[in-house]
Short mmCIF file of C-alpha atoms in Angstrom, two decimals:
data_model
loop_
_atom_site.label_atom_id
_atom_site.label_comp_id
_atom_site.label_asym_id
_atom_site.label_seq_id
_atom_site.Cartn_x
_atom_site.Cartn_y
_atom_site.Cartn_z
CA MET A 225 166.57 165.81 96.86
CA LYS A 226 164.80 163.15 98.93
CA LYS A 227 166.70 160.36 100.64
CA LEU A 228 165.37 157.13 102.20
CA TYR A 229 167.65 155.34 104.65
CA PHE A 230 166.43 151.75 105.04
CA VAL A 231 167.97 149.65 107.77
CA ARG A 232 167.36 145.98 108.61
CA HIS A 233 166.60 145.35 112.27
CA GLY A 234 169.37 144.12 114.62
CA GLU A 235 169.85 140.37 115.12
CA SER A 236 166.73 138.81 116.66
CA GLU A 237 166.53 135.70 118.80
CA GLY A 238 164.90 133.99 115.80
CA ASN A 239 167.83 134.98 113.58
CA ASN A 240 170.23 133.57 116.13
CA GLN A 241 168.34 130.28 116.32
CA ASN A 242 167.88 130.13 112.53
CA VAL A 243 164.14 129.54 112.76
CA TYR A 244 161.07 130.94 111.06
CA GLN A 245 160.15 133.56 113.60
CA SER A 246 156.93 135.09 114.78
CA GLU A 247 156.08 138.82 114.79
CA VAL A 248 157.03 139.06 118.48
CA SER A 249 160.55 137.63 118.23
CA PRO A 250 162.70 140.24 120.11
CA LEU A 251 166.25 141.36 119.55
CA SER A 252 168.99 139.27 120.93
CA GLN A 253 171.70 140.80 123.13
CA ARG A 254 173.89 140.96 120.06
CA GLY A 255 171.08 142.63 118.13
CA ARG A 256 170.73 145.34 120.77
CA GLU A 257 174.50 145.98 120.56
CA GLN A 258 174.30 146.19 116.77
CA ALA A 259 171.45 148.70 117.07
CA ARG A 260 173.57 150.88 119.34
CA ILE A 261 176.44 150.74 116.89
CA LEU A 262 174.00 151.72 114.17
CA GLN A 263 172.74 154.55 116.30
CA ARG A 264 176.32 155.95 116.36
CA ARG A 265 176.53 155.60 112.55
CA PHE A 266 173.58 157.98 112.25
CA LYS A 267 174.75 160.53 114.79
CA ASN A 268 175.81 163.07 112.14
CA ILE A 269 173.12 162.31 109.53
CA GLN A 270 170.05 164.54 109.20
CA ILE A 271 166.91 162.56 109.72
CA ASP A 272 163.50 164.23 109.53
CA ALA A 273 161.18 161.26 110.04
CA LEU A 274 161.45 157.71 111.36
CA CYS A 275 159.27 154.79 110.20
CA ALA A 276 159.35 151.18 111.35
CA SER A 277 157.67 147.86 110.65
CA PRO A 278 155.25 146.88 113.45
CA LEU A 279 157.20 143.72 114.22
CA LYS A 280 158.85 143.70 117.62
CA ARG A 281 162.46 143.36 116.41
CA ALA A 282 162.05 146.39 114.14
CA GLN A 283 160.33 148.47 116.78
CA GLU A 284 163.07 147.75 119.27
CA THR A 285 165.76 148.66 116.77
CA ALA A 286 163.92 151.89 115.91
CA LYS A 287 163.58 152.89 119.59
CA ILE A 288 167.37 152.43 120.17
CA ILE A 289 168.27 154.50 117.07
CA ASN A 290 165.64 157.12 118.02
CA GLU A 291 167.40 157.91 121.28
CA ILE A 292 169.51 160.46 119.30
CA PHE A 293 166.60 161.90 117.27
CA ASN A 294 163.53 161.89 119.61
CA LEU A 295 161.14 161.64 116.62
CA PRO A 296 157.68 160.07 116.59
CA ILE A 297 158.06 156.48 115.34
CA GLN A 298 155.60 156.08 112.56
CA THR A 299 154.58 152.39 112.18
CA THR A 300 154.04 151.16 108.64
CA ASP A 301 152.64 147.73 107.70
CA LEU A 302 153.96 148.28 104.14
CA MET A 303 157.51 147.44 105.25
CA ARG A 304 156.83 144.62 107.60
CA GLU A 305 158.54 141.24 107.01
CA TRP A 306 157.15 138.74 104.55
CA GLY A 307 154.30 136.83 106.30
CA LYS A 308 155.47 133.17 106.41
CA PRO A 309 153.21 130.09 106.58
CA SER A 310 151.97 129.68 110.18
CA ALA A 311 152.87 126.00 110.05
CA LEU A 312 156.59 126.95 109.77
CA ILE A 313 156.81 129.42 112.68
CA GLY A 314 159.41 127.98 115.15
CA LYS A 315 160.71 125.50 112.59
CA GLN A 316 164.40 125.45 111.65
CA ALA A 317 165.15 127.08 108.33
CA GLY A 318 166.68 123.81 107.17
CA SER A 319 163.82 121.64 108.28
CA LYS A 320 161.93 119.21 105.98
CA GLU A 321 158.83 121.42 106.04
CA ALA A 322 160.94 124.51 105.16
CA LYS A 323 162.50 122.77 102.22
CA GLU A 324 159.07 121.66 100.98
CA PHE A 325 157.90 125.23 101.10
CA GLN A 326 160.98 126.68 99.29
CA ASP A 327 160.85 124.03 96.63
CA ALA A 328 157.10 124.54 96.01
CA LEU A 329 157.60 128.32 95.90
CA GLN A 330 160.36 128.31 93.33
CA SER A 331 158.68 125.59 91.16
CA ARG A 332 155.98 128.08 90.16
CA PRO A 333 157.82 130.96 88.58
CA GLU A 334 154.75 131.80 86.47
CA ASP A 335 152.75 132.89 89.53
CA SER A 336 154.25 135.14 92.18
CA TYR A 337 150.78 135.35 93.85
CA TRP A 338 150.64 131.58 94.45
CA LYS A 339 150.45 130.48 98.08
CA TRP A 340 151.53 127.18 99.67
CA GLN A 341 149.35 127.59 102.75
CA ASP A 342 148.31 130.78 104.58
CA GLU A 343 151.42 132.88 103.97
CA GLU A 344 151.68 136.18 102.14
CA SER A 345 152.69 135.73 98.50
CA ILE A 346 155.84 137.08 96.99
CA GLY A 347 153.77 139.29 94.69
CA GLU A 348 151.89 140.80 97.62
CA VAL A 349 155.13 141.73 99.29
CA ARG A 350 156.36 143.39 96.11
CA ASP A 351 153.12 145.33 95.75
CA ARG A 352 153.24 146.83 99.22
CA VAL A 353 156.85 147.82 98.86
CA VAL A 354 156.00 149.58 95.57
CA SER A 355 153.09 151.32 97.46
CA PHE A 356 155.50 152.44 100.20
CA LEU A 357 157.92 153.99 97.70
CA GLU A 358 155.05 155.84 96.05
CA GLU A 359 153.85 157.05 99.43
CA MET A 360 157.35 158.33 100.23
CA LYS A 361 157.39 160.47 97.08
CA ARG A 362 154.54 162.42 98.55
CA ALA A 363 155.96 162.69 102.06
CA PRO A 364 156.93 166.21 103.02
CA GLN A 365 160.14 165.17 104.76
CA GLU A 366 163.38 165.04 102.86
CA ASN A 367 165.44 162.53 104.89
CA ILE A 368 163.46 159.51 106.16
CA LEU A 369 164.80 156.49 108.16
CA VAL A 370 162.99 153.19 107.73
CA VAL A 371 163.52 150.14 109.90
CA THR A 372 162.50 147.03 108.01
CA HIS A 373 163.36 143.42 107.14
CA SER A 374 165.25 141.22 104.74
CA LEU A 375 162.66 140.45 101.98
CA PRO A 376 161.34 144.06 101.67
CA LEU A 377 164.95 145.22 101.29
CA LYS A 378 165.52 142.69 98.47
CA MET A 379 162.28 143.82 96.84
CA LEU A 380 163.59 147.39 96.95
CA LEU A 381 166.66 146.28 95.04
CA SER A 382 164.51 144.48 92.45
CA ILE A 383 162.19 147.42 92.01
CA VAL A 384 164.91 150.05 91.59
CA LEU A 385 167.02 147.95 89.24
CA PHE A 386 164.28 146.38 87.11
CA GLY A 387 161.23 148.61 87.52
CA SER A 388 158.02 148.51 89.55
CA GLU A 389 156.48 145.87 87.28
CA HIS A 390 159.26 143.37 87.95
CA ILE A 391 158.18 140.35 90.05
CA PRO A 392 160.88 137.98 91.21
CA PHE A 393 160.54 134.37 89.94
CA VAL A 394 158.14 135.44 87.16
CA HIS A 395 160.99 137.33 85.47
CA GLY A 396 163.71 134.86 86.21
CA SER A 397 165.36 136.39 89.28
CA SER A 398 165.35 135.25 92.89
CA PRO A 399 165.53 137.48 95.96
CA PHE A 400 166.92 134.57 97.88
CA ARG A 401 170.29 134.94 96.09
CA VAL A 402 170.90 138.31 97.81
CA ARG A 403 172.07 138.46 101.38
CA THR A 404 171.16 141.18 103.84
CA SER A 405 173.02 141.85 107.14
CA ASN A 406 171.34 142.81 110.40
CA THR A 407 171.52 146.67 110.66
CA GLY A 408 172.71 146.85 107.04
CA ILE A 409 171.92 150.22 105.46
CA THR A 410 170.36 150.77 102.05
CA VAL A 411 170.02 154.25 100.71
CA LEU A 412 167.69 155.48 97.87
CA GLN A 413 167.49 159.03 96.63
CA LEU A 414 164.94 160.83 94.48
CA PRO A 415 166.40 163.80 92.62
CA ASP A 416 164.16 166.88 92.44
CA GLY A 417 161.73 166.65 89.51
CA GLU A 418 162.47 162.93 88.91
CA GLU A 419 160.08 159.99 89.17
CA ASN A 420 162.54 157.11 89.62
CA TRP A 421 164.43 156.21 92.74
CA GLU A 422 168.18 155.83 92.57
CA LEU A 423 170.17 153.30 94.56
CA LEU A 424 173.16 154.83 96.42
CA THR A 425 174.10 151.94 98.68
CA PHE A 426 172.79 148.43 99.48
CA ASN A 427 173.36 146.50 102.67
CA ASP A 428 176.20 148.74 103.98
CA HIS A 429 177.26 147.18 107.27
CA ALA A 430 180.78 148.54 107.61
CA HIS A 431 179.86 149.84 111.07
CA LEU A 432 179.85 146.25 112.32
CA GLY A 433 183.39 145.65 111.17
CA GLU A 434 182.30 142.42 109.46
CA PRO A 435 182.92 141.19 105.90
#
């Protein structure tokens, strides 16, 4: 039985400011505290391998958790955050430019590979998350912890529930209707001899004591 423990990084300074953030946005003080609480949550859980997105906030979260495991942190581009348009970096999430982007994105449900500017398309994010799940099937370790981001987690949910060919927007669903919490835990398992991942938990953040 293989288990994947996905966690969203702790709160970043960009999250706190509610802006489109760059790859080097670090954890906030609250985010570091959240990561330490998360570390305690994993104290009695067997983890054989630790992977993390290359973005700074994910790497910082992984390092804090890894203080109890002392495992090599394997960096994976497949679970990095959705690459946003460079013109939006530093802009408020509710800005005029952000609204134009969101409206344009959701007005083209027939093409998940469409791009507004220089961002990564929704379809490209889905494809790499599918690739990561296939890669994990071949991994020799049984219990793997992965530090990642909001949209890849939403894609996981879509893929497990609707299949690897499902693409949000094209098939009438929207990942933006699902909320993910900083340090929320999502667990997938792959029973021996099976090909399809099963969802055990999604966005479990009980360790934070928040609704």
